[in-house]
Amino acid sequence: MNFHVMTLFPEMIENGLGESIIGRAAKAGYISYRAVNMRDYTVEKHGKVDDYPYGGGAGMLIQPQPVYDCYQDITKDMKTKPRTIYLTPQGKRFDQKMAKEFAKEEELVFLCGHYEGIDERVLEEIVTDYVSIGDYVLTGGELPVMVMIDAIARLVPGVLNNETSAETESFHNDLLEYPQYTRPPVWREKEVPQVLLSGNHQNIVKWRLEQSVKRTEVRRPDLYAKYQKKQSIVKRLSKKKRLYIHMMELLSRGLGEVLYERGMDIVLFEPESELYMVCAESLESAKYLVDKYLNSAGLVLTTSEVVVQALEEKKGMHICHKVWQYVYTLKEPLPVKHKDIRRLTMEHFAYVTEHYDMDDEEYVRNRIEKGQMFGAFVEDRLVGFVGVHAEGSCGLLYVDESCRGMGIGQSLENYIINYVKSLGFTPYGQVKEGNVASIKLQEKNGLYMAEEPLYWVGYE
Ligand code: ADE
């Protein structure tokens, strides 16, 4: 990913970003950034770039010519018009969601204002996004640009290591971080909470969640209100946990957002795979939801036959897969007989794309880069894999033909269930008709099937 910053103070950007993780990521080639001095493009003698505002008023404005010529030079080799962000207190407020959206771009251009602003005509010509980093006025756009680049760059694969990005993925959305402690165990008579020294991972996960909730309630009532709304939906869905586990987990893992909720008419959206999860109580409400929220939907996962019917009638979509959901309900981890299972890296990308029967390399790349794929190795050779899908279900299972019947598949399945459990989540997965019996056999191990099926609806 390449960041281009148009500024009158390029050293500020170069010095600010050159240090620490972002500087290291640039040296390693995961990202690049460059600060371009707009003053170098002025046609005025003495390097002047500003002038008085027409109509009067305080201060000076940056003229359009140096800005535009600088922009033309930066973008001359780009195939498409890049997103160009003007930093201004009048912009849309920057947040994590926006950072995630910008992190998908290959090129980003930033324009830093100074003085009283920039001539409106050039902004109209080049700017695609007006962004503010908060409700206060700074002297220029350089500090906001550095804030944005830092927040966006850390989401680019490779900038943080795999482990850390997997942690980020599992961060409980809408909640603040729990308190953390390191050595010594007693400092100025203050003790580290006992549970953290107990070695009991489940209790630690539970304690941390409680602390996050408490802290959010006190420090960020706005986030807490959002969290409570999600919890109220989760509670409604929990009446049929096995059927609705995908929606419950999407919300509690912070992987998606609520587009609509009223009773059991609910629409959720998972941005990574652009997946809509829907349930509706009647055909009438299903039609309403399809009209209002599913207009641009290409893929819908639903528990309701009325939603399938509405999607067929209104959008010409049809059922691609009918699946049954299973949930792992026990506290104990499952036994994993095959010992050599490791988190996969991009080194294994070719093997996974070659053997996984979904024709979507970008998706496989995303899962590996997010640290959500694991492989079984025999004598250092990768012979199978398993993973967590973007919407949260366990899946992506494959075992090499040469190694089937050795219990490796079972080990991978159990491993991924234990992994999801260790993050404090409820493991679940989906199986097609032919596999229902095999899961049913596993009820004694804590895997329970939903009584009703789910439908994947699309255009394929
Ligand atoms: N320029 C000056 N103040 C700013 C702010 N709060 N956010 C973005 N750009 C700015």
Short mmCIF file of C-alpha atoms and ligand atoms in Angstrom, two decimals:
data_model
loop_
_atom_site.label_atom_id
_atom_site.label_comp_id
_atom_site.label_asym_id
_atom_site.label_seq_id
_atom_site.Cartn_x
_atom_site.Cartn_y
_atom_site.Cartn_z
CA MET A 1 0.00 0.00 0.00
CA ASN A 2 1.35 3.42 -0.97
CA PHE A 3 0.68 6.65 0.91
CA HIS A 4 1.28 9.98 -0.88
CA VAL A 5 1.14 13.14 1.20
CA MET A 6 0.79 16.59 -0.36
CA THR A 7 2.14 19.09 2.16
CA LEU A 8 4.09 22.31 2.69
CA PHE A 9 6.09 20.63 5.50
CA PRO A 10 7.40 17.33 4.12
CA GLU A 11 10.06 16.90 6.83
CA MET A 12 7.36 16.76 9.45
CA ILE A 13 5.84 13.70 7.77
CA GLU A 14 9.17 12.02 6.96
CA ASN A 15 10.45 12.47 10.50
CA GLY A 16 7.17 11.54 12.14
CA LEU A 17 6.65 8.29 10.24
CA GLY A 18 10.30 7.23 9.90
CA GLU A 19 10.48 5.82 13.40
CA SER A 20 8.92 2.80 15.09
CA ILE A 21 6.68 0.15 13.54
CA ILE A 22 5.54 2.20 10.54
CA GLY A 23 9.13 3.12 9.61
CA ARG A 24 10.16 -0.52 9.93
CA ALA A 25 7.22 -1.69 7.81
CA ALA A 26 8.21 0.79 5.09
CA LYS A 27 11.83 -0.42 5.15
CA ALA A 28 10.60 -4.00 4.88
CA GLY A 29 8.43 -3.04 1.88
CA TYR A 30 4.94 -3.75 3.30
CA ILE A 31 3.97 -0.11 2.81
CA SER A 32 5.56 2.97 1.28
CA TYR A 33 5.02 6.63 2.03
CA ARG A 34 6.32 9.82 0.53
CA ALA A 35 5.75 13.46 1.36
CA VAL A 36 5.66 15.80 -1.63
CA ASN A 37 6.23 19.52 -1.19
CA MET A 38 3.49 21.44 -3.00
CA ARG A 39 5.74 24.52 -2.96
CA ASP A 40 7.97 22.79 -5.54
CA TYR A 41 5.11 23.07 -8.04
CA THR A 42 4.27 26.76 -7.80
CA VAL A 43 4.79 28.86 -10.92
CA GLU A 44 5.08 32.03 -8.79
CA LYS A 45 8.46 33.60 -8.30
CA HIS A 46 9.87 33.29 -4.76
CA GLY A 47 7.93 30.04 -4.18
CA LYS A 48 4.73 31.76 -3.10
CA VAL A 49 1.73 29.38 -2.77
CA ASP A 50 -0.86 31.51 -0.94
CA ASP A 51 -2.90 34.68 -1.41
CA TYR A 52 -5.67 36.75 0.18
CA PRO A 53 -9.24 35.44 0.08
CA TYR A 54 -11.66 37.15 -2.31
CA GLY A 55 -14.41 38.92 -0.38
CA GLY A 56 -12.08 39.61 2.53
CA GLY A 57 -11.51 37.74 5.76
CA ALA A 58 -8.63 36.75 7.98
CA GLY A 59 -5.56 34.84 6.84
CA MET A 60 -4.31 33.46 3.57
CA LEU A 61 -5.49 30.65 1.29
CA ILE A 62 -3.42 28.12 -0.65
CA GLN A 63 -3.89 28.75 -4.37
CA PRO A 64 -5.22 26.02 -6.67
CA GLN A 65 -2.33 25.84 -9.16
CA PRO A 66 0.46 24.33 -6.97
CA VAL A 67 -2.01 21.88 -5.42
CA TYR A 68 -3.34 20.72 -8.75
CA ASP A 69 0.04 20.40 -10.46
CA CYS A 70 1.40 18.46 -7.50
CA TYR A 71 -1.63 16.13 -7.60
CA GLN A 72 -1.23 15.59 -11.36
CA ASP A 73 2.41 14.66 -10.87
CA ILE A 74 1.69 12.22 -8.02
CA THR A 75 -1.12 10.47 -9.89
CA LYS A 76 0.28 10.51 -13.43
CA ASP A 77 1.16 6.80 -13.45
CA MET A 78 -1.88 5.56 -11.55
CA LYS A 79 -4.40 3.60 -13.61
CA THR A 80 -7.46 4.80 -11.69
CA LYS A 81 -8.23 7.98 -9.78
CA PRO A 82 -7.09 7.29 -6.21
CA ARG A 83 -9.03 8.14 -3.09
CA THR A 84 -7.79 11.59 -2.16
CA ILE A 85 -8.32 12.68 1.42
CA TYR A 86 -8.42 16.30 2.51
CA LEU A 87 -7.76 16.74 6.23
CA THR A 88 -10.14 19.30 7.67
CA PRO A 89 -12.11 19.81 10.89
CA GLN A 90 -15.17 19.97 8.62
CA GLY A 91 -14.72 16.38 7.47
CA LYS A 92 -16.29 13.09 8.49
CA ARG A 93 -14.92 11.87 11.80
CA PHE A 94 -12.11 9.32 11.41
CA ASP A 95 -12.63 6.02 13.23
CA GLN A 96 -11.58 2.36 13.12
CA LYS A 97 -14.24 1.48 10.60
CA MET A 98 -12.97 4.15 8.21
CA ALA A 99 -9.39 2.96 8.79
CA LYS A 100 -10.44 -0.57 7.75
CA GLU A 101 -12.11 0.75 4.63
CA PHE A 102 -9.06 2.80 3.57
CA ALA A 103 -6.77 -0.16 4.31
CA LYS A 104 -8.30 -1.96 1.30
CA GLU A 105 -6.91 0.65 -1.14
CA GLU A 106 -3.63 0.25 -3.01
CA GLU A 107 -2.92 4.01 -3.30
CA LEU A 108 -4.03 6.79 -0.96
CA VAL A 109 -3.37 10.49 -1.51
CA PHE A 110 -3.58 12.96 1.40
CA LEU A 111 -3.84 16.72 1.11
CA CYS A 112 -2.73 18.81 4.08
CA GLY A 113 -4.20 22.26 4.42
CA HIS A 114 -2.50 25.17 6.16
CA TYR A 115 -3.23 28.81 6.81
CA GLU A 116 -6.98 29.36 6.50
CA GLY A 117 -7.52 26.61 3.94
CA ILE A 118 -7.34 25.84 0.23
CA ASP A 119 -9.15 27.37 -2.77
CA GLU A 120 -12.46 25.51 -3.10
CA ARG A 121 -12.14 24.89 -6.86
CA VAL A 122 -9.16 22.57 -6.59
CA LEU A 123 -10.79 20.68 -3.72
CA GLU A 124 -13.82 20.06 -5.94
CA GLU A 125 -11.51 18.83 -8.64
CA ILE A 126 -9.41 16.28 -6.72
CA VAL A 127 -10.81 15.46 -3.25
CA THR A 128 -12.89 12.29 -2.77
CA ASP A 129 -13.05 12.25 1.06
CA TYR A 130 -13.11 15.05 3.66
CA VAL A 131 -11.84 13.69 6.98
CA SER A 132 -11.43 15.16 10.48
CA ILE A 133 -9.60 13.43 13.30
CA GLY A 134 -11.67 15.13 16.00
CA ASP A 135 -13.64 18.18 17.03
CA TYR A 136 -10.75 20.56 17.57
CA VAL A 137 -8.76 22.80 15.27
CA LEU A 138 -5.08 22.12 14.57
CA THR A 139 -2.68 24.41 12.71
CA GLY A 140 -2.41 22.07 9.73
CA GLY A 141 -3.18 18.65 8.31
CA GLU A 142 0.23 17.05 8.97
CA LEU A 143 -0.49 15.64 12.44
CA PRO A 144 -3.90 14.29 11.33
CA VAL A 145 -2.28 12.61 8.30
CA MET A 146 0.23 10.87 10.53
CA VAL A 147 -2.56 9.70 12.80
CA MET A 148 -4.46 8.31 9.82
CA ILE A 149 -1.44 6.64 8.22
CA ASP A 150 -0.51 5.00 11.51
CA ALA A 151 -4.03 3.63 12.03
CA ILE A 152 -4.41 2.44 8.42
CA ALA A 153 -0.89 1.00 8.00
CA ARG A 154 -1.17 -1.26 11.04
CA LEU A 155 -4.10 -3.00 9.32
CA VAL A 156 -2.02 -3.78 6.23
CA PRO A 157 -0.94 -7.44 6.29
CA GLY A 158 2.65 -7.90 7.39
CA VAL A 159 2.94 -4.55 9.19
CA LEU A 160 2.10 -6.22 12.48
CA ASN A 161 3.05 -9.86 12.79
CA ASN A 162 0.50 -12.65 12.30
CA GLU A 163 -0.06 -13.28 16.00
CA THR A 164 -0.88 -9.66 16.74
CA SER A 165 -3.24 -9.31 13.79
CA ALA A 166 -5.06 -12.46 14.86
CA GLU A 167 -5.51 -10.83 18.24
CA THR A 168 -6.88 -7.72 16.58
CA GLU A 169 -9.36 -9.86 14.68
CA SER A 170 -10.61 -11.37 17.91
CA PHE A 171 -10.86 -8.09 19.78
CA HIS A 172 -14.32 -7.72 21.30
CA ASN A 173 -15.71 -4.88 19.26
CA ASP A 174 -17.26 -1.86 20.96
CA LEU A 175 -15.45 -2.65 24.19
CA LEU A 176 -12.33 -1.06 25.62
CA GLU A 177 -9.26 -3.13 26.48
CA TYR A 178 -9.14 -4.80 29.87
CA PRO A 179 -6.43 -3.74 32.37
CA GLN A 180 -3.04 -5.45 31.97
CA TYR A 181 -0.25 -6.23 34.45
CA THR A 182 3.36 -7.36 34.31
CA ARG A 183 6.07 -8.14 36.88
CA PRO A 184 6.46 -7.60 39.81
CA PRO A 185 3.41 -9.37 41.25
CA VAL A 186 3.25 -6.83 44.10
CA TRP A 187 4.16 -3.18 43.56
CA ARG A 188 3.65 -0.50 46.25
CA GLU A 189 1.44 -3.02 48.05
CA LYS A 190 -0.81 -3.37 45.00
CA GLU A 191 -1.28 -6.97 43.90
CA VAL A 192 -1.85 -8.30 40.41
CA PRO A 193 -5.41 -9.79 40.30
CA GLN A 194 -5.20 -13.40 41.45
CA VAL A 195 -7.02 -14.83 38.45
CA LEU A 196 -4.21 -13.73 36.10
CA LEU A 197 -1.71 -15.81 38.07
CA SER A 198 -4.01 -18.84 38.21
CA GLY A 199 -3.07 -20.32 34.83
CA ASN A 200 -6.76 -21.04 34.19
CA HIS A 201 -7.21 -19.69 30.69
CA GLN A 202 -11.01 -19.86 30.66
CA ASN A 203 -11.30 -17.87 33.89
CA ILE A 204 -8.81 -15.33 32.56
CA VAL A 205 -10.82 -14.83 29.36
CA LYS A 206 -14.02 -14.44 31.41
CA TRP A 207 -12.41 -11.96 33.83
CA ARG A 208 -11.00 -9.88 31.01
CA LEU A 209 -14.37 -9.63 29.29
CA GLU A 210 -16.02 -8.55 32.56
CA GLN A 211 -13.34 -5.92 33.08
CA SER A 212 -13.74 -4.66 29.51
CA VAL A 213 -17.49 -4.32 29.99
CA LYS A 214 -17.12 -2.49 33.33
CA ARG A 215 -14.47 -0.15 32.00
CA THR A 216 -16.46 0.66 28.87
CA GLU A 217 -19.56 1.43 30.95
CA VAL A 218 -17.64 3.95 33.08
CA ARG A 219 -15.33 5.51 30.50
CA ARG A 220 -17.26 5.33 27.24
CA PRO A 221 -21.03 5.32 27.80
CA ASP A 222 -21.53 5.83 24.05
CA LEU A 223 -19.71 2.58 23.20
CA TYR A 224 -21.41 0.81 26.08
CA ALA A 225 -24.85 1.73 24.72
CA LYS A 226 -23.86 0.18 21.37
CA TYR A 227 -22.62 -2.94 23.15
CA GLN A 228 -25.85 -3.24 25.13
CA LYS A 229 -27.94 -2.99 21.98
CA LYS A 230 -25.97 -5.85 20.46
CA GLN A 231 -26.34 -7.85 23.67
CA SER A 232 -30.11 -7.41 23.59
CA ILE A 233 -30.16 -8.87 20.08
CA VAL A 234 -27.88 -11.73 21.15
CA LYS A 235 -30.30 -12.48 23.99
CA ARG A 236 -33.25 -12.66 21.61
CA LEU A 237 -31.31 -14.96 19.28
CA SER A 238 -30.18 -17.20 22.14
CA LYS A 239 -33.67 -18.71 22.40
CA LYS A 240 -32.59 -20.91 19.50
CA LYS A 241 -28.87 -20.86 20.00
CA ARG A 242 -27.89 -23.61 17.56
CA LEU A 243 -29.95 -22.09 14.77
CA TYR A 244 -28.82 -18.50 15.32
CA ILE A 245 -25.27 -19.06 16.57
CA HIS A 246 -23.81 -17.46 13.41
CA MET A 247 -25.62 -14.19 14.14
CA MET A 248 -24.85 -14.30 17.85
CA GLU A 249 -21.16 -14.88 17.25
CA LEU A 250 -20.94 -12.23 14.51
CA LEU A 251 -22.18 -9.69 17.04
CA SER A 252 -20.24 -10.82 20.09
CA ARG A 253 -16.96 -11.15 18.17
CA GLY A 254 -17.47 -7.70 16.65
CA LEU A 255 -17.21 -9.02 13.09
CA GLY A 256 -20.30 -7.30 11.75
CA GLU A 257 -22.83 -4.55 12.22
CA VAL A 258 -26.57 -4.32 12.80
CA LEU A 259 -28.48 -2.85 9.86
CA TYR A 260 -31.96 -3.49 11.26
CA GLU A 261 -33.50 -5.11 14.34
CA ARG A 262 -37.03 -5.32 15.55
CA GLY A 263 -38.20 -8.43 17.37
CA MET A 264 -36.98 -11.36 15.29
CA ASP A 265 -36.70 -9.29 12.11
CA ILE A 266 -32.95 -8.79 12.03
CA VAL A 267 -30.40 -7.85 9.35
CA LEU A 268 -26.67 -8.06 10.06
CA PHE A 269 -23.79 -7.32 7.69
CA GLU A 270 -20.31 -8.85 7.58
CA PRO A 271 -18.08 -6.56 5.47
CA GLU A 272 -15.15 -8.93 4.74
CA SER A 273 -17.22 -11.31 2.58
CA GLU A 274 -20.04 -8.78 2.03
CA LEU A 275 -22.42 -11.23 3.62
CA TYR A 276 -25.87 -10.38 4.94
CA MET A 277 -27.36 -12.48 7.75
CA VAL A 278 -31.10 -12.20 7.94
CA CYS A 279 -34.05 -13.60 9.83
CA ALA A 280 -37.66 -12.55 9.47
CA GLU A 281 -40.92 -13.48 11.13
CA SER A 282 -43.28 -13.21 8.17
CA LEU A 283 -43.21 -12.98 4.38
CA GLU A 284 -44.36 -9.39 4.67
CA SER A 285 -41.45 -8.38 6.88
CA ALA A 286 -39.03 -10.42 4.72
CA LYS A 287 -40.14 -8.45 1.65
CA TYR A 288 -39.74 -5.19 3.54
CA LEU A 289 -36.17 -6.14 4.62
CA VAL A 290 -35.22 -7.24 1.10
CA ASP A 291 -36.47 -3.95 -0.38
CA LYS A 292 -34.93 -1.73 2.23
CA TYR A 293 -31.63 -3.42 3.19
CA LEU A 294 -30.75 -6.14 0.69
CA ASN A 295 -30.87 -4.16 -2.52
CA SER A 296 -27.18 -4.52 -3.26
CA ALA A 297 -26.78 -7.91 -1.57
CA GLY A 298 -25.06 -10.67 -3.52
CA LEU A 299 -24.85 -13.23 -0.74
CA VAL A 300 -27.35 -13.83 2.06
CA LEU A 301 -27.35 -16.37 4.88
CA THR A 302 -30.78 -16.91 6.34
CA THR A 303 -32.67 -19.16 8.70
CA SER A 304 -36.06 -18.16 7.29
CA GLU A 305 -37.78 -19.72 4.30
CA VAL A 306 -39.76 -16.50 3.92
CA VAL A 307 -36.51 -14.61 3.32
CA VAL A 308 -35.53 -17.14 0.65
CA GLN A 309 -38.92 -16.64 -0.99
CA ALA A 310 -38.64 -12.84 -0.87
CA LEU A 311 -35.11 -12.94 -2.34
CA GLU A 312 -36.29 -15.25 -5.14
CA GLU A 313 -39.30 -13.12 -5.99
CA LYS A 314 -37.72 -9.69 -5.69
CA LYS A 315 -34.12 -10.23 -6.76
CA GLY A 316 -34.08 -13.47 -8.71
CA MET A 317 -31.64 -15.01 -6.21
CA HIS A 318 -31.74 -18.68 -5.32
CA ILE A 319 -30.48 -21.19 -2.76
CA CYS A 320 -26.81 -22.12 -3.33
CA HIS A 321 -26.40 -24.35 -0.27
CA LYS A 322 -28.66 -25.76 2.38
CA VAL A 323 -26.62 -26.39 5.54
CA TRP A 324 -27.02 -27.46 9.13
CA GLN A 325 -25.29 -25.64 11.92
CA TYR A 326 -23.49 -27.30 14.83
CA VAL A 327 -22.27 -25.72 18.04
CA TYR A 328 -19.64 -26.90 20.48
CA THR A 329 -21.14 -26.52 23.93
CA LEU A 330 -18.76 -28.10 26.44
CA LYS A 331 -16.20 -26.30 28.60
CA GLU A 332 -13.40 -28.81 28.11
CA PRO A 333 -11.06 -28.68 25.13
CA LEU A 334 -11.33 -31.59 22.68
CA PRO A 335 -8.49 -34.09 22.27
CA VAL A 336 -6.06 -33.36 19.43
CA LYS A 337 -4.12 -36.52 18.58
CA HIS A 338 -2.02 -35.17 15.75
CA LYS A 339 0.56 -33.02 17.50
CA ASP A 340 2.17 -31.03 14.70
CA ILE A 341 -0.43 -28.37 13.92
CA ARG A 342 0.78 -24.81 13.29
CA ARG A 343 -0.55 -21.44 12.20
CA LEU A 344 -0.07 -21.03 8.43
CA THR A 345 1.74 -18.14 6.75
CA MET A 346 1.79 -16.88 3.16
CA GLU A 347 4.51 -19.45 2.52
CA HIS A 348 1.65 -22.00 2.44
CA PHE A 349 -0.69 -19.92 0.26
CA ALA A 350 -0.10 -21.96 -2.93
CA TYR A 351 -0.84 -25.26 -1.17
CA VAL A 352 -4.09 -23.97 0.29
CA THR A 353 -5.41 -22.41 -2.94
CA GLU A 354 -4.50 -25.55 -4.86
CA HIS A 355 -6.48 -27.80 -2.53
CA TYR A 356 -9.33 -25.73 -1.23
CA ASP A 357 -12.40 -26.14 -3.44
CA MET A 358 -13.46 -22.50 -3.34
CA ASP A 359 -12.17 -20.49 -6.25
CA ASP A 360 -11.29 -17.33 -4.36
CA GLU A 361 -7.59 -16.70 -3.85
CA GLU A 362 -8.17 -13.29 -2.26
CA TYR A 363 -10.27 -14.88 0.43
CA VAL A 364 -7.63 -17.51 1.21
CA ARG A 365 -4.99 -14.78 1.36
CA ASN A 366 -7.15 -12.79 3.76
CA ARG A 367 -7.69 -15.78 6.07
CA ILE A 368 -3.96 -16.58 6.18
CA GLU A 369 -2.95 -12.97 6.69
CA LYS A 370 -5.46 -12.61 9.51
CA GLY A 371 -3.81 -15.60 11.23
CA GLN A 372 -6.97 -17.69 10.94
CA MET A 373 -5.58 -20.75 9.08
CA PHE A 374 -3.80 -23.73 10.66
CA GLY A 375 -2.07 -26.66 9.04
CA ALA A 376 -1.22 -30.24 9.97
CA PHE A 377 2.37 -31.29 9.20
CA VAL A 378 3.86 -34.75 8.82
CA GLU A 379 7.66 -34.79 8.84
CA ASP A 380 7.60 -31.05 8.14
CA ARG A 381 5.32 -31.50 5.12
CA LEU A 382 1.96 -29.69 5.06
CA VAL A 383 -0.74 -32.35 4.63
CA GLY A 384 -3.97 -30.58 5.57
CA PHE A 385 -5.51 -27.42 6.89
CA VAL A 386 -8.45 -25.88 8.71
CA GLY A 387 -9.53 -22.33 9.51
CA VAL A 388 -12.00 -19.81 10.74
CA HIS A 389 -14.18 -18.14 8.09
CA ALA A 390 -14.54 -14.36 7.93
CA GLU A 391 -18.03 -14.54 9.43
CA GLY A 392 -16.76 -16.71 12.30
CA SER A 393 -17.62 -20.34 11.50
CA CYS A 394 -15.04 -23.12 11.63
CA GLY A 395 -14.35 -24.67 8.24
CA LEU A 396 -11.90 -24.64 5.31
CA LEU A 397 -11.03 -28.24 6.11
CA TYR A 398 -8.84 -30.31 3.83
CA VAL A 399 -6.66 -33.40 4.30
CA ASP A 400 -4.25 -34.69 1.66
CA GLU A 401 -5.42 -37.94 0.05
CA SER A 402 -2.22 -39.70 1.09
CA CYS A 403 -2.99 -39.01 4.76
CA ARG A 404 -6.69 -39.76 4.99
CA GLY A 405 -7.94 -42.29 7.55
CA MET A 406 -5.20 -41.34 10.00
CA GLY A 407 -7.36 -39.10 12.18
CA ILE A 408 -5.74 -35.91 10.90
CA GLY A 409 -9.08 -34.41 9.84
CA GLN A 410 -10.52 -35.04 13.27
CA SER A 411 -7.45 -33.50 14.90
CA LEU A 412 -7.76 -30.40 12.71
CA GLU A 413 -11.48 -30.08 13.50
CA ASN A 414 -10.88 -30.42 17.21
CA TYR A 415 -7.92 -28.07 17.06
CA ILE A 416 -9.94 -25.26 15.47
CA ILE A 417 -12.76 -25.74 17.97
CA ASN A 418 -10.26 -25.47 20.84
CA TYR A 419 -8.68 -22.41 19.22
CA VAL A 420 -11.99 -20.55 18.91
CA LYS A 421 -12.90 -21.58 22.45
CA SER A 422 -9.56 -20.29 23.76
CA LEU A 423 -10.45 -16.82 22.44
CA GLY A 424 -13.56 -16.85 24.63
CA PHE A 425 -15.97 -17.50 21.74
CA THR A 426 -18.45 -20.29 21.02
CA PRO A 427 -17.15 -22.56 18.25
CA TYR A 428 -19.60 -23.46 15.51
CA GLY A 429 -19.61 -24.70 11.97
CA GLN A 430 -21.89 -25.68 9.13
CA VAL A 431 -22.25 -28.96 7.29
CA LYS A 432 -24.02 -29.92 4.11
CA GLU A 433 -26.71 -32.58 4.02
CA GLY A 434 -24.33 -35.51 3.50
CA ASN A 435 -22.31 -34.76 6.63
CA VAL A 436 -25.15 -34.36 9.10
CA ALA A 437 -24.89 -37.97 10.27
CA SER A 438 -21.18 -37.69 11.01
CA ILE A 439 -21.72 -34.64 13.20
CA LYS A 440 -24.66 -36.28 14.97
CA LEU A 441 -22.31 -39.08 15.97
CA GLN A 442 -20.23 -36.46 17.76
CA GLU A 443 -22.96 -35.36 20.17
CA LYS A 444 -21.19 -37.18 22.95
CA ASN A 445 -18.16 -34.97 22.28
CA GLY A 446 -20.21 -31.81 22.75
CA LEU A 447 -21.14 -31.00 19.14
CA TYR A 448 -24.85 -30.32 18.79
CA MET A 449 -26.78 -29.78 15.57
CA ALA A 450 -29.58 -27.30 14.98
CA GLU A 451 -32.92 -28.90 14.15
CA GLU A 452 -33.60 -26.60 11.24
CA PRO A 453 -31.40 -25.81 8.24
CA LEU A 454 -29.88 -22.53 7.04
CA TYR A 455 -29.84 -21.28 3.48
CA TRP A 456 -27.03 -19.59 1.59
CA VAL A 457 -28.75 -17.55 -1.07
CA GLY A 458 -26.96 -15.97 -4.03
CA TYR A 459 -26.73 -15.77 -7.80
CA GLU A 460 -24.42 -18.71 -8.57
N1 ADE B 1 -6.82 20.28 10.24
C1 ADE B 1 -6.95 21.09 11.28
N2 ADE B 1 -7.62 20.54 12.28
C2 ADE B 1 -7.95 19.27 11.87
C3 ADE B 1 -8.65 18.19 12.44
N3 ADE B 1 -9.19 18.25 13.64
N4 ADE B 1 -8.78 17.07 11.71
C4 ADE B 1 -8.28 17.00 10.47
N5 ADE B 1 -7.61 17.98 9.87
C5 ADE B 1 -7.44 19.12 10.56
#
